[in-house]
PDB file of C-alpha atoms in Angstrom:
ATOM      1  CA  UNK A   1      -4.043 -10.600   2.844  1.00 47.00           C
ATOM      2  CA  UNK A   2      -6.775  -9.582   0.401  1.00 50.00           C
ATOM      3  CA  UNK A   3      -6.668 -10.274  -3.317  1.00 58.00           C
ATOM      4  CA  UNK A   4      -5.388  -7.579  -5.605  1.00 59.00           C
ATOM      5  CA  UNK A   5      -7.658  -6.000  -8.171  1.00 65.00           C
ATOM      6  CA  UNK A   6      -7.810  -7.770 -11.527  1.00 69.00           C
ATOM      7  CA  UNK A   7      -7.866  -5.684 -14.676  1.00 71.00           C
ATOM      8  CA  UNK A   8     -11.135  -6.222 -16.566  1.00 80.00           C
ATOM      9  CA  UNK A   9      -9.708  -7.100 -19.956  1.00 84.00           C
ATOM     10  CA  UNK A  10      -9.258 -10.180 -22.102  1.00 85.00           C
ATOM     11  CA  UNK A  11      -6.910 -12.757 -20.580  1.00 84.00           C
ATOM     12  CA  UNK A  12      -4.296 -13.668 -23.195  1.00 84.00           C
ATOM     13  CA  UNK A  13      -3.071 -16.870 -21.554  1.00 86.00           C
ATOM     14  CA  UNK A  14      -5.405 -19.668 -22.649  1.00 86.00           C
ATOM     15  CA  UNK A  15      -5.019 -21.747 -19.489  1.00 87.00           C
ATOM     16  CA  UNK A  16      -5.635 -18.797 -17.180  1.00 87.00           C
ATOM     17  CA  UNK A  17      -8.590 -17.742 -19.311  1.00 87.00           C
ATOM     18  CA  UNK A  18     -10.164 -21.192 -19.030  1.00 89.00           C
ATOM     19  CA  UNK A  19      -9.611 -21.341 -15.250  1.00 89.00           C
ATOM     20  CA  UNK A  20     -11.098 -17.863 -14.790  1.00 89.00           C
ATOM     21  CA  UNK A  21     -14.080 -18.763 -16.968  1.00 91.00           C
ATOM     22  CA  UNK A  22     -14.751 -21.904 -14.947  1.00 90.00           C
ATOM     23  CA  UNK A  23     -14.581 -20.064 -11.602  1.00 91.00           C
ATOM     24  CA  UNK A  24     -16.665 -17.086 -12.662  1.00 92.00           C
ATOM     25  CA  UNK A  25     -19.224 -19.259 -14.451  1.00 92.00           C
ATOM     26  CA  UNK A  26     -19.753 -21.226 -11.249  1.00 91.00           C
ATOM     27  CA  UNK A  27     -20.102 -17.997  -9.276  1.00 91.00           C
ATOM     28  CA  UNK A  28     -22.588 -16.609 -11.807  1.00 93.00           C
ATOM     29  CA  UNK A  29     -24.703 -19.775 -11.634  1.00 91.00           C
ATOM     30  CA  UNK A  30     -24.626 -19.659  -7.845  1.00 92.00           C
ATOM     31  CA  UNK A  31     -25.727 -16.017  -7.737  1.00 93.00           C
ATOM     32  CA  UNK A  32     -28.542 -16.693 -10.214  1.00 91.00           C
ATOM     33  CA  UNK A  33     -29.764 -19.614  -8.092  1.00 91.00           C
ATOM     34  CA  UNK A  34     -29.644 -17.517  -4.913  1.00 91.00           C
ATOM     35  CA  UNK A  35     -31.499 -14.661  -6.607  1.00 91.00           C
ATOM     36  CA  UNK A  36     -34.234 -17.023  -7.795  1.00 89.00           C
ATOM     37  CA  UNK A  37     -34.676 -18.553  -4.324  1.00 89.00           C
ATOM     38  CA  UNK A  38     -34.382 -15.402  -2.215  1.00 89.00           C
ATOM     39  CA  UNK A  39     -36.417 -13.057  -4.411  1.00 88.00           C
ATOM     40  CA  UNK A  40     -38.758 -15.552  -6.099  1.00 86.00           C
ATOM     41  CA  UNK A  41     -37.503 -14.343  -9.475  1.00 88.00           C
ATOM     42  CA  UNK A  42     -37.954 -16.226 -12.749  1.00 90.00           C
ATOM     43  CA  UNK A  43     -34.419 -16.488 -14.143  1.00 92.00           C
ATOM     44  CA  UNK A  44     -32.996 -17.954 -17.318  1.00 92.00           C
ATOM     45  CA  UNK A  45     -29.226 -17.856 -17.829  1.00 92.00           C
ATOM     46  CA  UNK A  46     -27.442 -18.926 -21.029  1.00 92.00           C
ATOM     47  CA  UNK A  47     -23.649 -18.928 -21.404  1.00 93.00           C
ATOM     48  CA  UNK A  48     -21.522 -19.977 -24.384  1.00 92.00           C
ATOM     49  CA  UNK A  49     -17.827 -20.490 -23.743  1.00 89.00           C
ATOM     50  CA  UNK A  50     -15.127 -19.416 -26.212  1.00 86.00           C
ATOM     51  CA  UNK A  51     -15.054 -23.016 -27.451  1.00 86.00           C
ATOM     52  CA  UNK A  52     -18.820 -22.951 -28.143  1.00 88.00           C
ATOM     53  CA  UNK A  53     -19.862 -25.086 -25.198  1.00 90.00           C
ATOM     54  CA  UNK A  54     -23.290 -24.275 -23.735  1.00 91.00           C
ATOM     55  CA  UNK A  55     -23.963 -23.700 -20.033  1.00 91.00           C
ATOM     56  CA  UNK A  56     -27.416 -22.778 -18.770  1.00 91.00           C
ATOM     57  CA  UNK A  57     -29.468 -22.298 -15.626  1.00 91.00           C
ATOM     58  CA  UNK A  58     -33.182 -21.779 -15.332  1.00 91.00           C
ATOM     59  CA  UNK A  59     -35.437 -21.447 -12.310  1.00 88.00           C
ATOM     60  CA  UNK A  60     -38.381 -23.006 -14.206  1.00 85.00           C
ATOM     61  CA  UNK A  61     -38.374 -23.792 -17.944  1.00 87.00           C
ATOM     62  CA  UNK A  62     -35.964 -22.190 -20.376  1.00 88.00           C
ATOM     63  CA  UNK A  63     -38.524 -22.423 -23.195  1.00 89.00           C
ATOM     64  CA  UNK A  64     -41.223 -20.652 -21.179  1.00 89.00           C
ATOM     65  CA  UNK A  65     -38.772 -17.958 -20.060  1.00 89.00           C
ATOM     66  CA  UNK A  66     -37.647 -17.289 -23.649  1.00 90.00           C
ATOM     67  CA  UNK A  67     -41.265 -17.127 -24.842  1.00 89.00           C
ATOM     68  CA  UNK A  68     -42.132 -14.761 -22.005  1.00 88.00           C
ATOM     69  CA  UNK A  69     -39.112 -12.626 -22.872  1.00 88.00           C
ATOM     70  CA  UNK A  70     -40.111 -12.405 -26.532  1.00 87.00           C
ATOM     71  CA  UNK A  71     -43.715 -11.515 -25.673  1.00 85.00           C
ATOM     72  CA  UNK A  72     -42.649  -8.846 -23.184  1.00 84.00           C
ATOM     73  CA  UNK A  73     -40.175  -7.456 -25.683  1.00 81.00           C
ATOM     74  CA  UNK A  74     -42.833  -7.195 -28.375  1.00 76.00           C
ATOM     75  CA  UNK A  75     -45.271  -5.546 -25.972  1.00 73.00           C
ATOM     76  CA  UNK A  76     -42.688  -2.977 -24.938  1.00 70.00           C
ATOM     77  CA  UNK A  77     -41.853  -2.222 -28.558  1.00 69.00           C
ATOM     78  CA  UNK A  78     -45.531  -1.748 -29.406  1.00 65.00           C
ATOM     79  CA  UNK A  79     -46.050   0.484 -26.394  1.00 59.00           C
ATOM     80  CA  UNK A  80     -43.110   2.699 -27.292  1.00 59.00           C
ATOM     81  CA  UNK A  81     -44.664   3.405 -30.709  1.00 60.00           C
ATOM     82  CA  UNK A  82     -47.580   5.168 -28.976  1.00 65.00           C
ATOM     83  CA  UNK A  83     -46.621   8.454 -27.210  1.00 69.00           C
ATOM     84  CA  UNK A  84     -49.224   7.978 -24.514  1.00 71.00           C
ATOM     85  CA  UNK A  85     -48.103   4.416 -23.885  1.00 67.00           C
ATOM     86  CA  UNK A  86     -44.490   5.556 -23.886  1.00 70.00           C
ATOM     87  CA  UNK A  87     -45.231   8.177 -21.234  1.00 78.00           C
ATOM     88  CA  UNK A  88     -47.000   5.564 -19.105  1.00 79.00           C
ATOM     89  CA  UNK A  89     -44.063   3.208 -19.608  1.00 75.00           C
ATOM     90  CA  UNK A  90     -41.548   5.766 -18.347  1.00 80.00           C
ATOM     91  CA  UNK A  91     -43.820   6.651 -15.425  1.00 86.00           C
ATOM     92  CA  UNK A  92     -43.818   2.986 -14.469  1.00 87.00           C
ATOM     93  CA  UNK A  93     -40.032   2.901 -14.818  1.00 87.00           C
ATOM     94  CA  UNK A  94     -39.712   5.932 -12.517  1.00 90.00           C
ATOM     95  CA  UNK A  95     -42.040   4.339  -9.983  1.00 89.00           C
ATOM     96  CA  UNK A  96     -40.027   1.110 -10.148  1.00 89.00           C
ATOM     97  CA  UNK A  97     -36.756   2.938  -9.612  1.00 91.00           C
ATOM     98  CA  UNK A  98     -38.216   4.868  -6.678  1.00 91.00           C
ATOM     99  CA  UNK A  99     -39.373   1.617  -5.141  1.00 89.00           C
ATOM    100  CA  UNK A 100     -35.898   0.133  -5.609  1.00 89.00           C
ATOM    101  CA  UNK A 101     -34.313   3.167  -3.933  1.00 90.00           C
ATOM    102  CA  UNK A 102     -36.738   2.865  -1.043  1.00 87.00           C
ATOM    103  CA  UNK A 103     -35.980  -0.842  -0.701  1.00 84.00           C
ATOM    104  CA  UNK A 104     -32.249  -0.104  -0.642  1.00 86.00           C
ATOM    105  CA  UNK A 105     -32.749   2.560   2.028  1.00 87.00           C
ATOM    106  CA  UNK A 106     -34.815   0.160   4.121  1.00 83.00           C
ATOM    107  CA  UNK A 107     -32.175  -2.516   3.685  1.00 82.00           C
ATOM    108  CA  UNK A 108     -29.447  -0.101   4.811  1.00 83.00           C
ATOM    109  CA  UNK A 109     -31.456   0.852   7.908  1.00 83.00           C
ATOM    110  CA  UNK A 110     -31.967  -2.810   8.715  1.00 80.00           C
ATOM    111  CA  UNK A 111     -28.252  -3.457   8.329  1.00 79.00           C
ATOM    112  CA  UNK A 112     -27.743  -0.674  10.894  1.00 82.00           C
ATOM    113  CA  UNK A 113     -30.095  -2.513  13.281  1.00 81.00           C
ATOM    114  CA  UNK A 114     -33.132  -0.293  12.694  1.00 83.00           C
ATOM    115  CA  UNK A 115     -36.728  -1.144  11.709  1.00 77.00           C
ATOM    116  CA  UNK A 116     -36.452  -4.862  12.523  1.00 81.00           C
ATOM    117  CA  UNK A 117     -39.888  -5.294  14.049  1.00 81.00           C
ATOM    118  CA  UNK A 118     -41.617  -6.518  10.875  1.00 78.00           C
ATOM    119  CA  UNK A 119     -38.990  -9.125   9.923  1.00 78.00           C
ATOM    120  CA  UNK A 120     -39.450 -12.872  10.231  1.00 84.00           C
ATOM    121  CA  UNK A 121     -36.852 -15.303  11.560  1.00 85.00           C
ATOM    122  CA  UNK A 122     -35.825 -16.164   8.006  1.00 84.00           C
ATOM    123  CA  UNK A 123     -35.434 -12.476   7.165  1.00 81.00           C
ATOM    124  CA  UNK A 124     -33.316 -11.936  10.261  1.00 83.00           C
ATOM    125  CA  UNK A 125     -31.139 -14.948   9.413  1.00 84.00           C
ATOM    126  CA  UNK A 126     -30.603 -13.604   5.900  1.00 83.00           C
ATOM    127  CA  UNK A 127     -29.807 -10.167   7.319  1.00 82.00           C
ATOM    128  CA  UNK A 128     -27.339 -11.730   9.753  1.00 85.00           C
ATOM    129  CA  UNK A 129     -25.594 -13.597   6.925  1.00 85.00           C
ATOM    130  CA  UNK A 130     -25.299 -10.344   4.966  1.00 82.00           C
ATOM    131  CA  UNK A 131     -23.746  -8.586   7.960  1.00 85.00           C
ATOM    132  CA  UNK A 132     -21.312 -11.454   8.560  1.00 87.00           C
ATOM    133  CA  UNK A 133     -20.249 -11.412   4.893  1.00 86.00           C
ATOM    134  CA  UNK A 134     -19.780  -7.647   5.068  1.00 84.00           C
ATOM    135  CA  UNK A 135     -17.722  -7.961   8.253  1.00 87.00           C
ATOM    136  CA  UNK A 136     -15.584 -10.646   6.645  1.00 89.00           C
ATOM    137  CA  UNK A 137     -14.894  -8.403   3.647  1.00 88.00           C
ATOM    138  CA  UNK A 138     -14.081  -5.480   5.958  1.00 89.00           C
ATOM    139  CA  UNK A 139     -11.687  -7.621   8.009  1.00 90.00           C
ATOM    140  CA  UNK A 140      -9.910  -8.815   4.867  1.00 90.00           C
ATOM    141  CA  UNK A 141      -9.573  -5.250   3.635  1.00 90.00           C
ATOM    142  CA  UNK A 142      -8.272  -4.101   7.018  1.00 92.00           C
ATOM    143  CA  UNK A 143      -5.753  -6.964   7.183  1.00 92.00           C
ATOM    144  CA  UNK A 144      -4.601  -6.124   3.659  1.00 91.00           C
ATOM    145  CA  UNK A 145      -4.064  -2.456   4.574  1.00 92.00           C
ATOM    146  CA  UNK A 146      -2.272  -3.386   7.815  1.00 93.00           C
ATOM    147  CA  UNK A 147       0.000  -5.796   5.962  1.00 92.00           C
ATOM    148  CA  UNK A 148       0.870  -3.068   3.439  1.00 92.00           C
ATOM    149  CA  UNK A 149       1.622  -0.587   6.238  1.00 92.00           C
ATOM    150  CA  UNK A 150       3.806  -3.152   8.049  1.00 93.00           C
ATOM    151  CA  UNK A 151       5.694  -3.843   4.806  1.00 92.00           C
ATOM    152  CA  UNK A 152       6.260  -0.122   4.267  1.00 92.00           C
ATOM    153  CA  UNK A 153       7.469   0.314   7.864  1.00 93.00           C
ATOM    154  CA  UNK A 154       9.859  -2.617   7.472  1.00 92.00           C
ATOM    155  CA  UNK A 155      11.262  -1.085   4.287  1.00 92.00           C
ATOM    156  CA  UNK A 156      11.701   2.269   6.053  1.00 92.00           C
ATOM    157  CA  UNK A 157      13.422   0.462   8.945  1.00 91.00           C
ATOM    158  CA  UNK A 158      15.859  -1.196   6.544  1.00 92.00           C
ATOM    159  CA  UNK A 159      16.645   2.169   4.939  1.00 92.00           C
ATOM    160  CA  UNK A 160      17.196   3.777   8.363  1.00 92.00           C
ATOM    161  CA  UNK A 161      19.502   0.929   9.407  1.00 92.00           C
ATOM    162  CA  UNK A 162      21.597   1.432   6.279  1.00 91.00           C
ATOM    163  CA  UNK A 163      21.755   5.180   6.931  1.00 91.00           C
ATOM    164  CA  UNK A 164      22.753   4.489  10.546  1.00 92.00           C
ATOM    165  CA  UNK A 165      25.606   2.215   9.406  1.00 91.00           C
ATOM    166  CA  UNK A 166      26.829   4.877   6.976  1.00 91.00           C
ATOM    167  CA  UNK A 167      26.716   7.555   9.697  1.00 91.00           C
ATOM    168  CA  UNK A 168      28.707   5.310  12.067  1.00 91.00           C
ATOM    169  CA  UNK A 169      31.344   4.860   9.355  1.00 91.00           C
ATOM    170  CA  UNK A 170      31.544   8.620   8.816  1.00 90.00           C
ATOM    171  CA  UNK A 171      31.869   9.238  12.583  1.00 90.00           C
ATOM    172  CA  UNK A 172      34.605   6.607  12.847  1.00 89.00           C
ATOM    173  CA  UNK A 173      36.536   8.166   9.934  1.00 90.00           C
ATOM    174  CA  UNK A 174      36.195  11.643  11.485  1.00 88.00           C
ATOM    175  CA  UNK A 175      37.452  10.283  14.833  1.00 88.00           C
ATOM    176  CA  UNK A 176      40.496   8.724  13.159  1.00 88.00           C
ATOM    177  CA  UNK A 177      41.251  12.026  11.409  1.00 87.00           C
ATOM    178  CA  UNK A 178      40.997  13.816  14.752  1.00 85.00           C
ATOM    179  CA  UNK A 179      43.471  11.404  16.378  1.00 88.00           C
ATOM    180  CA  UNK A 180      45.896  11.811  13.468  1.00 86.00           C
ATOM    181  CA  UNK A 181      45.719  15.604  13.779  1.00 85.00           C
ATOM    182  CA  UNK A 182      46.295  15.421  17.537  1.00 83.00           C
ATOM    183  CA  UNK A 183      49.296  13.154  17.049  1.00 84.00           C
ATOM    184  CA  UNK A 184      50.701  15.453  14.355  1.00 82.00           C
ATOM    185  CA  UNK A 185      50.302  18.522  16.587  1.00 83.00           C
ATOM    186  CA  UNK A 186      51.941  16.657  19.487  1.00 81.00           C
ATOM    187  CA  UNK A 187      54.941  15.712  17.329  1.00 80.00           C
ATOM    188  CA  UNK A 188      55.313  19.271  16.053  1.00 76.00           C
ATOM    189  CA  UNK A 189      55.167  20.623  19.632  1.00 76.00           C
ATOM    190  CA  UNK A 190      57.842  18.168  20.823  1.00 78.00           C
ATOM    191  CA  UNK A 191      60.104  19.048  17.873  1.00 71.00           C
ATOM    192  CA  UNK A 192      59.813  22.789  18.685  1.00 64.00           C
ATOM    193  CA  UNK A 193      60.808  22.214  22.332  1.00 62.00           C
ATOM    194  CA  UNK A 194      63.854  20.219  21.228  1.00 64.00           C
ATOM    195  CA  UNK A 195      64.893  22.997  18.844  1.00 62.00           C
ATOM    196  CA  UNK A 196      64.621  25.616  21.578  1.00 62.00           C
ATOM    197  CA  UNK A 197      66.615  23.461  23.984  1.00 60.00           C
ATOM    198  CA  UNK A 198      69.360  22.852  21.449  1.00 59.00           C
ATOM    199  CA  UNK A 199      69.481  26.612  20.638  1.00 55.00           C
ATOM    200  CA  UNK A 200      69.985  27.558  24.292  1.00 51.00           C
ATOM    201  CA  UNK A 201      72.770  24.968  24.709  1.00 50.00           C
ATOM    202  CA  UNK A 202      74.554  26.397  21.662  1.00 51.00           C
ATOM    203  CA  UNK A 203      74.409  29.945  23.073  1.00 46.00           C
ATOM    204  CA  UNK A 204      75.805  28.915  26.513  1.00 45.00           C
ATOM    205  CA  UNK A 205      79.356  28.088  25.268  1.00 49.00           C
ATOM    206  CA  UNK A 206      79.451  31.382  23.414  1.00 46.00           C
ATOM    207  CA  UNK A 207      78.703  33.234  26.627  1.00 49.00           C
ATOM    208  CA  UNK A 208      81.374  31.263  28.552  1.00 52.00           C
ATOM    209  CA  UNK A 209      83.979  31.986  25.851  1.00 51.00           C
ATOM    210  CA  UNK A 210      83.227  35.694  25.987  1.00 51.00           C
ATOM    211  CA  UNK A 211      83.523  35.662  29.759  1.00 57.00           C
ATOM    212  CA  UNK A 212      86.879  33.922  29.587  1.00 58.00           C
ATOM    213  CA  UNK A 213      88.181  36.482  27.095  1.00 55.00           C
ATOM    214  CA  UNK A 214      87.060  39.328  29.351  1.00 56.00           C
ATOM    215  CA  UNK A 215      88.781  37.801  32.378  1.00 60.00           C
ATOM    216  CA  UNK A 216      92.017  37.345  30.411  1.00 56.00           C
ATOM    217  CA  UNK A 217      91.944  40.999  29.277  1.00 56.00           C
ATOM    218  CA  UNK A 218      91.360  42.263  32.823  1.00 60.00           C
ATOM    219  CA  UNK A 219      94.163  39.987  34.112  1.00 56.00           C
ATOM    220  CA  UNK A 220      96.578  41.344  31.510  1.00 55.00           C
ATOM    221  CA  UNK A 221      95.713  44.921  32.392  1.00 53.00           C
ATOM    222  CA  UNK A 222      96.264  44.257  36.060  1.00 57.00           C
ATOM    223  CA  UNK A 223      99.704  42.745  35.356  1.00 51.00           C
ATOM    224  CA  UNK A 224     100.686  45.681  33.241  1.00 51.00           C
ATOM    225  CA  UNK A 225      99.647  48.007  36.057  1.00 51.00           C
ATOM    226  CA  UNK A 226     101.796  46.192  38.559  1.00 48.00           C
ATOM    227  CA  UNK A 227     104.698  46.261  36.184  1.00 45.00           C
ATOM    228  CA  UNK A 228     104.478  50.039  35.765  1.00 46.00           C
ATOM    229  CA  UNK A 229     104.531  50.444  39.487  1.00 45.00           C
TER     230      UNK A 229
END
């Protein structure tokens, strides 16, 4: 898991601010030392904490660096007063920037494994350490992205499980309603058959009574006929 981005703004909590200052001050001193050793640069670093405490790093002598800074500053200011000197100054700045761009391009090609023939063992070791640090940062970033994707997939899985449970409940309720309707229709069908059966049994005695009455009438007529004879 990689660290989240920290907002670049004043830290309100005093304890957190002091811890952050201590960590970043150490990192700044380390970077300044590495820059002085790797690039043979003359570096002077001065830091005052919020409590007024002084922290400093210098690759040679702080006094000589400050004096050199003041002299260079005065020379630059004097040069900028003269238009010709100012033009030369900016030409030098352009040339410096072009050289920096070229150095960066060469460094990128070397990181890609190109143009390594002129490098010494120390240069190759430094290049290897840069590549390893870059690979470590890439791996951390990849692990962070994978962890985020896994977390999102787990959350989606939980949501789908809840939806699945709700759908099962709805299907179960619909099945129960179906059974109730089937039972209701079955009862209504049985009741109708009973009514039809009872209706036919009621009509049968009526038919037998009518038949009996007809037989009695025909018997009486036959007796009357015999009597007339």
